[in-house]
C-alpha cells in the first residue's frame, strides 16, 4: 500500500470546517490523526464528523504526543506565526493558512526556522491553486508573453472590527496581491500606491501599480466600502487577453480568453474591430468537481502540499515565496503617493 501522510490539524474554526477538513477527507494518501483547538467542542465536532481518533486543546501536547509527518495550522492570522513556529521547531512539516504571519518580519522568521530544521513550510495562498486560474494561465502562456496583470478584490466590511489585530491588507488582500505577483512571474522593482479611508477610522482602500523585473506591469485595486464582492484578475499579452472572475454575486466563477492575431485594433466607431476567437471556461467544469472547496482551489492546495511532502519536492507556495509577497505588501504601504 502506498504510504499515507499523517497530519495533525490545529484550529477547528470556519476555514477548517468549511474547506480544509472536507478536502483532507477526500485525499486518499493523507490521514488526519489529531485535531487541536482551544475550544474542545469544536475539535470534538470535527473529530466525530471525520473519524479522527484524537483531540487536543493545547497544541504543545499534540506536538509532543502524536506521531505525525506534518501539521495544518488553521488558526487566526494573529496566532498563526507562533503556532507555525512551534510546529517547525518540533520537527514537523507545516501547511499554514495565509497570511505568512502578520508582517514580513514574521514571514522571514518562519523561513529561517524552516531552513534551520530542514522542514517544508507551505502557505495557503489560495488563488494560485484555483484550477480555473491555473488552466487560463497555461493557455495564455502557450500563445503569448504576458505584459500586463491586473487584480481586483472589493467587498463590504467594517475592517476596524473584523481585522482588529492587523490590517486587512496584510491579512486578506494579500491573496490578491500574491496572485498578481504570481501571474506576473517576477519580482517588483517599482511600486506606487494610493491609500484611502472611507467611512472608517482606519485605512480600507488600496490602489497600486507595480513594475516587475521582467517588464510586466501590474495593478491591484481593493476597497472594503463597495456594494458587492468583486474579485477578478486580468492577464494580457499581444495574442491573448484573459478575464478571470472569482467572485461576483449570483454569477458562477468563470473565465473568458480572447485570442488576437496581433494586428492593430482600431476604434469600433472609426474602422471596426479585428476578428477574435473567444473561449469561455467555468470553474466547475475545469475542476471537474462542484463543491466550493474543490473548484476554488482549497482541495488543490492541500493535495499539492501532501504530495510535495511524500514526493520530496517543493509545494507551489513555500514560506520563502510567500515572504516575498509579504515584502511586496510592505512596499505598497511604504510607496504611497498621497
mmCIF file of C-alpha atoms in Angstrom:
data_model
loop_
_atom_site.group_PDB
_atom_site.id
_atom_site.type_symbol
_atom_site.label_atom_id
_atom_site.label_comp_id
_atom_site.label_asym_id
_atom_site.label_seq_id
_atom_site.Cartn_x
_atom_site.Cartn_y
_atom_site.Cartn_z
ATOM 1 C CA UNK A 1 0.000 0.000 0.000
ATOM 2 C CA UNK A 2 1.231 3.500 -0.790
ATOM 3 C CA UNK A 3 2.306 5.458 2.258
ATOM 4 C CA UNK A 4 -0.126 7.966 3.726
ATOM 5 C CA UNK A 5 0.970 11.298 5.119
ATOM 6 C CA UNK A 6 -0.054 11.510 8.767
ATOM 7 C CA UNK A 7 -1.146 15.007 9.651
ATOM 8 C CA UNK A 8 -2.487 16.922 12.601
ATOM 9 C CA UNK A 9 -4.775 19.939 12.373
ATOM 10 C CA UNK A 10 -4.537 22.954 14.667
ATOM 11 C CA UNK A 11 -7.568 25.218 14.550
ATOM 12 C CA UNK A 12 -11.085 23.854 14.087
ATOM 13 C CA UNK A 13 -12.863 27.056 13.099
ATOM 14 C CA UNK A 14 -14.663 28.021 9.908
ATOM 15 C CA UNK A 15 -11.766 27.610 7.475
ATOM 16 C CA UNK A 16 -11.152 24.126 8.871
ATOM 17 C CA UNK A 17 -14.825 23.142 8.907
ATOM 18 C CA UNK A 18 -15.774 24.552 5.511
ATOM 19 C CA UNK A 19 -12.812 23.815 3.262
ATOM 20 C CA UNK A 20 -9.798 22.035 4.754
ATOM 21 C CA UNK A 21 -11.355 19.080 6.552
ATOM 22 C CA UNK A 22 -13.679 18.300 3.608
ATOM 23 C CA UNK A 23 -10.630 18.452 1.348
ATOM 24 C CA UNK A 24 -8.371 16.343 3.560
ATOM 25 C CA UNK A 25 -11.087 13.709 3.944
ATOM 26 C CA UNK A 26 -11.029 13.187 0.162
ATOM 27 C CA UNK A 27 -7.245 12.849 -0.192
ATOM 28 C CA UNK A 28 -6.500 9.133 -0.228
ATOM 29 C CA UNK A 29 -2.809 9.418 0.654
ATOM 30 C CA UNK A 30 -3.473 11.582 3.714
ATOM 31 C CA UNK A 31 -4.647 10.610 7.202
ATOM 32 C CA UNK A 32 -5.682 13.128 9.849
ATOM 33 C CA UNK A 33 -4.618 11.628 13.192
ATOM 34 C CA UNK A 34 -5.413 14.500 15.582
ATOM 35 C CA UNK A 35 -7.246 17.821 15.788
ATOM 36 C CA UNK A 36 -6.481 20.610 18.240
ATOM 37 C CA UNK A 37 -8.499 23.666 19.221
ATOM 38 C CA UNK A 38 -8.721 25.734 22.398
ATOM 39 C CA UNK A 39 -12.470 25.159 22.244
ATOM 40 C CA UNK A 40 -12.746 21.443 22.932
ATOM 41 C CA UNK A 41 -16.268 21.242 21.484
ATOM 42 C CA UNK A 42 -15.024 22.467 18.089
ATOM 43 C CA UNK A 43 -12.239 19.892 17.988
ATOM 44 C CA UNK A 44 -14.603 17.147 19.103
ATOM 45 C CA UNK A 45 -17.192 18.041 16.459
ATOM 46 C CA UNK A 46 -14.615 17.798 13.665
ATOM 47 C CA UNK A 47 -13.138 14.597 15.069
ATOM 48 C CA UNK A 48 -16.537 12.910 15.293
ATOM 49 C CA UNK A 49 -17.585 14.006 11.814
ATOM 50 C CA UNK A 50 -14.425 12.782 10.097
ATOM 51 C CA UNK A 51 -13.392 9.879 12.323
ATOM 52 C CA UNK A 52 -10.254 11.499 13.720
ATOM 53 C CA UNK A 53 -9.031 9.458 16.723
ATOM 54 C CA UNK A 54 -7.519 12.149 18.993
ATOM 55 C CA UNK A 55 -8.378 15.684 20.053
ATOM 56 C CA UNK A 56 -6.336 18.239 21.997
ATOM 57 C CA UNK A 57 -6.884 21.696 23.426
ATOM 58 C CA UNK A 58 -3.171 22.586 23.642
ATOM 59 C CA UNK A 59 -1.047 22.352 20.514
ATOM 60 C CA UNK A 60 2.147 21.700 22.509
ATOM 61 C CA UNK A 61 0.580 18.497 23.844
ATOM 62 C CA UNK A 62 -0.358 17.355 20.362
ATOM 63 C CA UNK A 63 3.148 18.038 19.059
ATOM 64 C CA UNK A 64 4.696 16.127 21.950
ATOM 65 C CA UNK A 65 2.425 13.083 21.858
ATOM 66 C CA UNK A 66 1.423 12.396 18.260
ATOM 67 C CA UNK A 67 3.362 10.551 15.564
ATOM 68 C CA UNK A 68 2.819 12.843 12.602
ATOM 69 C CA UNK A 69 4.581 13.933 9.446
ATOM 70 C CA UNK A 70 3.019 17.361 9.121
ATOM 71 C CA UNK A 71 0.642 19.854 10.697
ATOM 72 C CA UNK A 72 -2.022 22.073 9.142
ATOM 73 C CA UNK A 73 -2.084 25.388 11.012
ATOM 74 C CA UNK A 74 -5.548 26.878 10.523
ATOM 75 C CA UNK A 75 -5.607 29.496 13.261
ATOM 76 C CA UNK A 76 -6.471 33.190 13.072
ATOM 77 C CA UNK A 77 -3.728 35.317 11.459
ATOM 78 C CA UNK A 78 -2.508 36.903 14.696
ATOM 79 C CA UNK A 79 -1.932 33.442 16.183
ATOM 80 C CA UNK A 80 -0.539 31.670 13.135
ATOM 81 C CA UNK A 81 3.100 32.706 13.464
ATOM 82 C CA UNK A 82 3.583 31.336 16.976
ATOM 83 C CA UNK A 83 1.878 28.021 16.239
ATOM 84 C CA UNK A 84 3.646 27.500 12.897
ATOM 85 C CA UNK A 85 6.997 28.338 14.511
ATOM 86 C CA UNK A 86 6.374 25.803 17.291
ATOM 87 C CA UNK A 87 5.458 23.103 14.751
ATOM 88 C CA UNK A 88 8.597 23.665 12.689
ATOM 89 C CA UNK A 89 10.779 23.762 15.799
ATOM 90 C CA UNK A 90 9.236 20.461 16.928
ATOM 91 C CA UNK A 91 10.292 18.869 13.627
ATOM 92 C CA UNK A 92 7.088 18.825 11.580
ATOM 93 C CA UNK A 93 6.361 19.984 8.059
ATOM 94 C CA UNK A 94 3.790 22.776 8.069
ATOM 95 C CA UNK A 95 0.945 23.922 5.862
ATOM 96 C CA UNK A 96 -0.246 27.256 7.227
ATOM 97 C CA UNK A 97 -3.222 29.350 6.256
ATOM 98 C CA UNK A 98 -2.454 32.761 4.846
ATOM 99 C CA UNK A 99 -1.018 35.178 5.644
ATOM 100 C CA UNK A 100 2.551 34.093 6.379
ATOM 101 C CA UNK A 101 2.462 35.962 9.669
ATOM 102 C CA UNK A 102 1.030 39.455 10.002
ATOM 103 C CA UNK A 103 4.148 41.167 8.642
ATOM 104 C CA UNK A 104 7.233 40.422 6.565
ATOM 105 C CA UNK A 105 9.417 40.008 9.658
ATOM 106 C CA UNK A 106 7.323 37.072 10.869
ATOM 107 C CA UNK A 107 7.309 35.516 7.400
ATOM 108 C CA UNK A 108 11.086 35.651 7.134
ATOM 109 C CA UNK A 109 11.431 34.316 10.687
ATOM 110 C CA UNK A 110 9.408 31.246 9.654
ATOM 111 C CA UNK A 111 11.511 30.979 6.507
ATOM 112 C CA UNK A 112 14.654 30.831 8.651
ATOM 113 C CA UNK A 113 13.166 28.236 11.008
ATOM 114 C CA UNK A 114 12.116 26.025 8.097
ATOM 115 C CA UNK A 115 15.644 26.194 6.688
ATOM 116 C CA UNK A 116 17.177 25.521 10.112
ATOM 117 C CA UNK A 117 15.044 22.429 10.736
ATOM 118 C CA UNK A 118 15.074 21.172 7.142
ATOM 119 C CA UNK A 119 11.289 21.041 7.119
ATOM 120 C CA UNK A 120 8.914 22.265 4.449
ATOM 121 C CA UNK A 121 6.638 25.169 5.272
ATOM 122 C CA UNK A 122 3.903 25.930 2.756
ATOM 123 C CA UNK A 123 1.477 28.849 2.796
ATOM 124 C CA UNK A 124 -2.092 28.544 1.549
ATOM 125 C CA UNK A 125 -2.013 31.399 -0.956
ATOM 126 C CA UNK A 126 -5.249 30.019 -2.264
ATOM 127 C CA UNK A 127 -5.825 31.929 -5.503
ATOM 128 C CA UNK A 128 -2.717 30.382 -7.092
ATOM 129 C CA UNK A 129 -4.312 26.980 -6.680
ATOM 130 C CA UNK A 130 -7.703 27.688 -8.253
ATOM 131 C CA UNK A 131 -7.908 25.150 -11.125
ATOM 132 C CA UNK A 132 -9.592 27.729 -13.365
ATOM 133 C CA UNK A 133 -6.790 30.244 -12.881
ATOM 134 C CA UNK A 134 -4.130 27.603 -13.476
ATOM 135 C CA UNK A 135 -5.792 26.467 -16.699
ATOM 136 C CA UNK A 136 -6.200 30.010 -18.009
ATOM 137 C CA UNK A 137 -2.578 30.859 -17.206
ATOM 138 C CA UNK A 138 -1.411 27.757 -19.069
ATOM 139 C CA UNK A 139 -3.471 28.591 -22.158
ATOM 140 C CA UNK A 140 -2.413 32.236 -22.257
ATOM 141 C CA UNK A 141 1.296 31.480 -21.796
ATOM 142 C CA UNK A 142 1.106 28.903 -24.588
ATOM 143 C CA UNK A 143 0.344 31.636 -27.156
ATOM 144 C CA UNK A 144 1.787 34.882 -25.853
ATOM 145 C CA UNK A 145 4.186 36.628 -23.499
ATOM 146 C CA UNK A 146 2.377 38.371 -20.664
ATOM 147 C CA UNK A 147 2.807 42.148 -20.491
ATOM 148 C CA UNK A 148 0.048 43.221 -18.074
ATOM 149 C CA UNK A 149 -1.605 41.707 -14.979
ATOM 150 C CA UNK A 150 -4.469 43.361 -13.104
ATOM 151 C CA UNK A 151 -6.184 42.319 -9.893
ATOM 152 C CA UNK A 152 -9.290 43.498 -8.065
ATOM 153 C CA UNK A 153 -10.611 42.478 -4.645
ATOM 154 C CA UNK A 154 -13.504 44.516 -3.257
ATOM 155 C CA UNK A 155 -16.198 43.911 -0.670
ATOM 156 C CA UNK A 156 -18.267 45.487 2.099
ATOM 157 C CA UNK A 157 -16.862 45.129 5.594
ATOM 158 C CA UNK A 158 -16.056 47.081 8.759
ATOM 159 C CA UNK A 159 -12.440 46.014 8.915
ATOM 160 C CA UNK A 160 -11.754 48.038 12.065
ATOM 161 C CA UNK A 161 -13.714 45.301 13.858
ATOM 162 C CA UNK A 162 -13.205 42.262 11.640
ATOM 163 C CA UNK A 163 -9.450 42.799 11.244
ATOM 164 C CA UNK A 164 -8.764 44.499 14.566
ATOM 165 C CA UNK A 165 -5.302 42.974 15.177
ATOM 166 C CA UNK A 166 -3.653 43.759 11.826
ATOM 167 C CA UNK A 167 -4.536 45.489 8.584
ATOM 168 C CA UNK A 168 -6.910 43.691 6.221
ATOM 169 C CA UNK A 169 -4.377 44.474 3.510
ATOM 170 C CA UNK A 170 -1.811 42.277 5.277
ATOM 171 C CA UNK A 171 -4.252 39.530 6.184
ATOM 172 C CA UNK A 172 -6.906 39.440 3.439
ATOM 173 C CA UNK A 173 -5.936 41.455 0.365
ATOM 174 C CA UNK A 174 -2.592 39.617 0.459
ATOM 175 C CA UNK A 175 -4.355 36.831 -1.504
ATOM 176 C CA UNK A 176 -4.892 39.156 -4.459
ATOM 177 C CA UNK A 177 -1.502 40.859 -4.198
ATOM 178 C CA UNK A 178 0.255 37.488 -4.144
ATOM 179 C CA UNK A 179 -1.726 36.348 -7.174
ATOM 180 C CA UNK A 180 -0.762 39.437 -9.190
ATOM 181 C CA UNK A 181 2.889 38.766 -8.346
ATOM 182 C CA UNK A 182 2.480 35.069 -9.207
ATOM 183 C CA UNK A 183 0.809 35.785 -12.561
ATOM 184 C CA UNK A 184 3.482 38.369 -13.400
ATOM 185 C CA UNK A 185 6.126 35.687 -12.819
ATOM 186 C CA UNK A 186 8.688 38.117 -11.472
ATOM 187 C CA UNK A 187 9.643 40.362 -8.576
ATOM 188 C CA UNK A 188 8.702 44.069 -8.329
ATOM 189 C CA UNK A 189 11.254 46.784 -8.999
ATOM 190 C CA UNK A 190 8.951 49.801 -8.609
ATOM 191 C CA UNK A 191 5.703 50.308 -6.706
ATOM 192 C CA UNK A 192 3.381 53.267 -6.157
ATOM 193 C CA UNK A 193 0.113 53.322 -4.252
ATOM 194 C CA UNK A 194 -2.829 55.490 -3.266
ATOM 195 C CA UNK A 195 -4.378 54.500 0.063
ATOM 196 C CA UNK A 196 -7.686 55.880 1.311
ATOM 197 C CA UNK A 197 -10.114 55.844 4.216
ATOM 198 C CA UNK A 198 -13.844 55.530 3.505
ATOM 199 C CA UNK A 199 -16.433 55.566 6.332
ATOM 200 C CA UNK A 200 -13.914 54.042 8.710
ATOM 201 C CA UNK A 201 -11.454 55.017 11.456
ATOM 202 C CA UNK A 202 -8.739 53.095 9.590
ATOM 203 C CA UNK A 203 -7.496 52.850 6.005
ATOM 204 C CA UNK A 204 -9.637 50.481 3.970
ATOM 205 C CA UNK A 205 -8.866 51.132 0.284
ATOM 206 C CA UNK A 206 -5.641 50.399 -1.547
ATOM 207 C CA UNK A 207 -4.829 51.044 -5.205
ATOM 208 C CA UNK A 208 -1.380 50.319 -6.506
ATOM 209 C CA UNK A 209 0.661 49.962 -9.671
ATOM 210 C CA UNK A 210 3.751 47.781 -9.984
ATOM 211 C CA UNK A 211 6.575 47.270 -12.445
ATOM 212 C CA UNK A 212 8.243 43.850 -12.381
ATOM 213 C CA UNK A 213 11.799 42.853 -13.299
ATOM 214 C CA UNK A 214 10.629 41.065 -16.436
ATOM 215 C CA UNK A 215 8.842 44.164 -17.747
ATOM 216 C CA UNK A 216 5.308 43.101 -16.777
ATOM 217 C CA UNK A 217 3.134 45.915 -15.427
ATOM 218 C CA UNK A 218 0.717 45.056 -12.623
ATOM 219 C CA UNK A 219 -2.120 46.784 -10.828
ATOM 220 C CA UNK A 220 -4.237 45.976 -7.790
ATOM 221 C CA UNK A 221 -7.452 47.697 -6.720
ATOM 222 C CA UNK A 222 -9.076 46.936 -3.399
ATOM 223 C CA UNK A 223 -11.744 48.640 -1.320
ATOM 224 C CA UNK A 224 -13.944 47.463 1.569
ATOM 225 C CA UNK A 225 -16.710 50.015 1.022
ATOM 226 C CA UNK A 226 -18.362 48.864 -2.205
ATOM 227 C CA UNK A 227 -21.795 47.357 -2.757
ATOM 228 C CA UNK A 228 -20.755 43.856 -3.826
ATOM 229 C CA UNK A 229 -17.911 41.386 -3.554
ATOM 230 C CA UNK A 230 -15.851 41.802 -6.720
ATOM 231 C CA UNK A 231 -12.814 39.604 -7.217
ATOM 232 C CA UNK A 232 -11.140 39.137 -10.563
ATOM 233 C CA UNK A 233 -7.873 39.097 -12.443
ATOM 234 C CA UNK A 234 -6.850 40.042 -15.966
ATOM 235 C CA UNK A 235 -3.858 38.709 -17.906
ATOM 236 C CA UNK A 236 -2.862 40.453 -21.129
ATOM 237 C CA UNK A 237 -0.419 39.749 -23.937
ATOM 238 C CA UNK A 238 -0.188 40.502 -27.641
ATOM 239 C CA UNK A 239 -2.019 37.327 -28.696
ATOM 240 C CA UNK A 240 -4.372 36.728 -25.759
ATOM 241 C CA UNK A 241 -6.256 38.549 -23.024
ATOM 242 C CA UNK A 242 -7.913 36.664 -20.192
ATOM 243 C CA UNK A 243 -10.574 37.810 -17.739
ATOM 244 C CA UNK A 244 -10.888 35.585 -14.665
ATOM 245 C CA UNK A 245 -13.952 36.149 -12.469
ATOM 246 C CA UNK A 246 -13.519 34.642 -8.994
ATOM 247 C CA UNK A 247 -16.370 36.302 -7.209
ATOM 248 C CA UNK A 248 -19.471 38.232 -8.178
ATOM 249 C CA UNK A 249 -22.943 37.874 -6.609
ATOM 250 C CA UNK A 250 -25.190 35.306 -8.307
ATOM 251 C CA UNK A 251 -22.708 34.613 -11.064
ATOM 252 C CA UNK A 252 -20.689 31.435 -11.467
ATOM 253 C CA UNK A 253 -16.907 31.718 -11.317
ATOM 254 C CA UNK A 254 -15.665 31.680 -14.907
ATOM 255 C CA UNK A 255 -13.046 32.980 -17.313
ATOM 256 C CA UNK A 256 -13.080 34.417 -20.807
ATOM 257 C CA UNK A 257 -10.000 34.212 -23.027
ATOM 258 C CA UNK A 258 -9.867 36.445 -26.095
ATOM 259 C CA UNK A 259 -7.308 35.354 -28.687
ATOM 260 C CA UNK A 260 -5.984 38.005 -31.079
ATOM 261 C CA UNK A 261 -3.750 37.951 -34.162
ATOM 262 C CA UNK A 262 -1.511 40.815 -33.092
ATOM 263 C CA UNK A 263 -2.836 43.189 -35.743
ATOM 264 C CA UNK A 264 -3.642 46.780 -34.817
ATOM 265 C CA UNK A 265 -7.053 47.296 -33.245
ATOM 266 C CA UNK A 266 -8.864 50.486 -34.157
ATOM 267 C CA UNK A 267 -11.871 52.288 -32.772
ATOM 268 C CA UNK A 268 -15.070 50.421 -33.495
ATOM 269 C CA UNK A 269 -16.693 53.699 -34.434
ATOM 270 C CA UNK A 270 -13.964 54.593 -36.937
ATOM 271 C CA UNK A 271 -12.857 51.378 -38.591
ATOM 272 C CA UNK A 272 -14.406 48.404 -36.829
ATOM 273 C CA UNK A 273 -12.550 45.905 -34.665
ATOM 274 C CA UNK A 274 -10.488 42.870 -35.523
ATOM 275 C CA UNK A 275 -11.957 39.393 -35.535
ATOM 276 C CA UNK A 276 -11.098 37.453 -32.406
ATOM 277 C CA UNK A 277 -11.644 33.960 -31.092
ATOM 278 C CA UNK A 278 -13.312 33.824 -27.688
ATOM 279 C CA UNK A 279 -13.165 30.919 -25.250
ATOM 280 C CA UNK A 280 -15.249 30.680 -22.079
ATOM 281 C CA UNK A 281 -14.393 28.351 -19.192
ATOM 282 C CA UNK A 282 -16.258 27.728 -15.947
ATOM 283 C CA UNK A 283 -14.621 26.924 -12.641
ATOM 284 C CA UNK A 284 -16.657 23.777 -12.030
ATOM 285 C CA UNK A 285 -16.018 22.345 -15.494
ATOM 286 C CA UNK A 286 -12.270 22.920 -15.270
ATOM 287 C CA UNK A 287 -12.046 21.397 -11.788
ATOM 288 C CA UNK A 288 -14.357 18.519 -12.661
ATOM 289 C CA UNK A 289 -15.924 18.964 -9.213
ATOM 290 C CA UNK A 290 -18.828 21.070 -7.994
ATOM 291 C CA UNK A 291 -18.187 21.877 -4.336
ATOM 292 C CA UNK A 292 -16.745 25.294 -3.481
ATOM 293 C CA UNK A 293 -13.722 23.893 -1.657
ATOM 294 C CA UNK A 294 -12.950 21.780 -4.719
ATOM 295 C CA UNK A 295 -13.265 24.250 -7.579
ATOM 296 C CA UNK A 296 -11.962 27.266 -5.629
ATOM 297 C CA UNK A 297 -8.558 25.709 -5.026
ATOM 298 C CA UNK A 298 -8.660 24.672 -1.375
ATOM 299 C CA UNK A 299 -8.531 20.983 -2.144
ATOM 300 C CA UNK A 300 -5.843 21.625 -4.772
ATOM 301 C CA UNK A 301 -3.582 23.388 -2.284
ATOM 302 C CA UNK A 302 -3.994 20.569 0.239
ATOM 303 C CA UNK A 303 -3.310 17.910 -2.409
ATOM 304 C CA UNK A 304 -0.238 19.827 -3.554
ATOM 305 C CA UNK A 305 1.160 20.008 -0.012
ATOM 306 C CA UNK A 306 0.521 16.342 0.786
ATOM 307 C CA UNK A 307 2.094 15.167 -2.475
ATOM 308 C CA UNK A 308 5.021 17.567 -2.114
ATOM 309 C CA UNK A 309 5.968 16.079 1.248
ATOM 310 C CA UNK A 310 5.521 12.483 0.078
ATOM 311 C CA UNK A 311 7.460 13.122 -3.147
ATOM 312 C CA UNK A 312 10.218 15.210 -1.567
ATOM 313 C CA UNK A 313 9.588 18.306 -3.693
ATOM 314 C CA UNK A 314 8.635 21.901 -3.014
ATOM 315 C CA UNK A 315 4.952 22.870 -2.854
ATOM 316 C CA UNK A 316 3.593 25.611 -5.105
ATOM 317 C CA UNK A 317 3.936 28.287 -2.428
ATOM 318 C CA UNK A 318 6.760 27.847 0.064
ATOM 319 C CA UNK A 319 7.261 30.111 3.050
ATOM 320 C CA UNK A 320 10.195 31.716 1.211
ATOM 321 C CA UNK A 321 7.938 32.536 -1.729
ATOM 322 C CA UNK A 322 5.121 33.793 0.492
ATOM 323 C CA UNK A 323 7.598 36.003 2.345
ATOM 324 C CA UNK A 324 8.284 37.798 -0.939
ATOM 325 C CA UNK A 325 4.604 38.649 -1.221
ATOM 326 C CA UNK A 326 4.723 39.991 2.327
ATOM 327 C CA UNK A 327 7.717 42.100 1.277
ATOM 328 C CA UNK A 328 5.661 43.434 -1.636
ATOM 329 C CA UNK A 329 2.791 44.206 0.726
ATOM 330 C CA UNK A 330 5.093 46.391 2.822
ATOM 331 C CA UNK A 331 6.460 48.075 -0.314
ATOM 332 C CA UNK A 332 2.905 49.056 -1.172
ATOM 333 C CA UNK A 333 2.451 50.529 2.306
ATOM 334 C CA UNK A 334 5.721 52.438 2.075
ATOM 335 C CA UNK A 335 5.338 53.675 -1.510
ATOM 336 C CA UNK A 336 2.187 55.737 -1.158
ATOM 337 C CA UNK A 337 1.988 58.928 -3.179
ATOM 338 C CA UNK A 338 -0.904 60.563 -1.308
#
